[in-house]
């Protein structure tokens, strides 16, 4: 039993897969943070532009 457990912990077959999963999760998390930051910073631009165009007279 202990021999199988020691052998299991010595193998490194799945280590690369775990690395890629962690790296992908980090990239997705950073993309979400960047999206929220950009959305918050530019949220009023659309409404301000709409208000300006609604109040502008066409000549």
mmCIF file of C-alpha atoms in Angstrom:
data_model
loop_
_atom_site.group_PDB
_atom_site.id
_atom_site.type_symbol
_atom_site.label_atom_id
_atom_site.label_comp_id
_atom_site.label_asym_id
_atom_site.label_seq_id
_atom_site.Cartn_x
_atom_site.Cartn_y
_atom_site.Cartn_z
ATOM 1 C CA UNK A 1 0.000 0.000 0.000
ATOM 2 C CA UNK A 2 2.711 2.513 0.971
ATOM 3 C CA UNK A 3 4.714 1.533 -2.085
ATOM 4 C CA UNK A 4 1.806 2.550 -4.336
ATOM 5 C CA UNK A 5 1.369 5.862 -2.530
ATOM 6 C CA UNK A 6 5.071 6.694 -2.819
ATOM 7 C CA UNK A 7 5.010 5.787 -6.504
ATOM 8 C CA UNK A 8 1.959 7.986 -7.040
ATOM 9 C CA UNK A 9 3.671 11.043 -5.549
ATOM 10 C CA UNK A 10 6.859 10.471 -7.532
ATOM 11 C CA UNK A 11 5.115 10.574 -10.906
ATOM 12 C CA UNK A 12 4.941 13.950 -12.626
ATOM 13 C CA UNK A 13 2.637 13.095 -15.527
ATOM 14 C CA UNK A 14 -0.163 15.480 -14.581
ATOM 15 C CA UNK A 15 1.993 18.366 -13.401
ATOM 16 C CA UNK A 16 2.043 20.090 -16.788
ATOM 17 C CA UNK A 17 -1.726 19.865 -17.046
ATOM 18 C CA UNK A 18 -2.142 21.465 -13.644
ATOM 19 C CA UNK A 19 0.265 24.249 -14.632
ATOM 20 C CA UNK A 20 -1.740 25.002 -17.771
ATOM 21 C CA UNK A 21 -5.036 25.016 -15.878
ATOM 22 C CA UNK A 22 -3.677 27.463 -13.297
ATOM 23 C CA UNK A 23 -2.165 29.672 -16.008
ATOM 24 C CA UNK A 24 -5.400 29.706 -18.001
ATOM 25 C CA UNK A 25 -7.432 30.549 -14.908
ATOM 26 C CA UNK A 26 -5.088 33.446 -14.148
ATOM 27 C CA UNK A 27 -5.408 34.823 -17.686
ATOM 28 C CA UNK A 28 -9.211 34.562 -17.592
ATOM 29 C CA UNK A 29 -9.280 36.287 -14.199
ATOM 30 C CA UNK A 30 -7.082 39.136 -15.401
ATOM 31 C CA UNK A 31 -9.204 39.541 -18.529
ATOM 32 C CA UNK A 32 -12.307 39.845 -16.347
ATOM 33 C CA UNK A 33 -10.677 42.480 -14.162
ATOM 34 C CA UNK A 34 -9.534 44.433 -17.223
ATOM 35 C CA UNK A 35 -13.015 44.253 -18.767
ATOM 36 C CA UNK A 36 -14.645 45.571 -15.596
ATOM 37 C CA UNK A 37 -12.117 48.396 -15.312
ATOM 38 C CA UNK A 38 -12.664 49.498 -18.895
ATOM 39 C CA UNK A 39 -16.440 49.228 -18.573
ATOM 40 C CA UNK A 40 -16.491 51.314 -15.396
ATOM 41 C CA UNK A 41 -14.181 53.960 -16.850
ATOM 42 C CA UNK A 42 -16.135 54.345 -20.087
ATOM 43 C CA UNK A 43 -19.663 53.818 -18.773
ATOM 44 C CA UNK A 44 -20.726 57.454 -18.963
ATOM 45 C CA UNK A 45 -19.377 58.120 -22.454
ATOM 46 C CA UNK A 46 -22.329 56.534 -24.219
ATOM 47 C CA UNK A 47 -24.967 58.292 -22.166
ATOM 48 C CA UNK A 48 -23.156 61.634 -22.413
ATOM 49 C CA UNK A 49 -22.908 61.292 -26.188
ATOM 50 C CA UNK A 50 -26.593 60.377 -26.417
ATOM 51 C CA UNK A 51 -27.597 63.378 -24.309
ATOM 52 C CA UNK A 52 -25.456 65.704 -26.423
ATOM 53 C CA UNK A 53 -26.912 64.402 -29.694
ATOM 54 C CA UNK A 54 -30.474 64.530 -28.363
ATOM 55 C CA UNK A 55 -30.107 68.201 -27.428
ATOM 56 C CA UNK A 56 -28.292 69.213 -30.621
ATOM 57 C CA UNK A 57 -30.395 70.902 -33.291
ATOM 58 C CA UNK A 58 -29.957 69.829 -36.881
ATOM 59 C CA UNK A 59 -29.467 72.767 -39.216
#
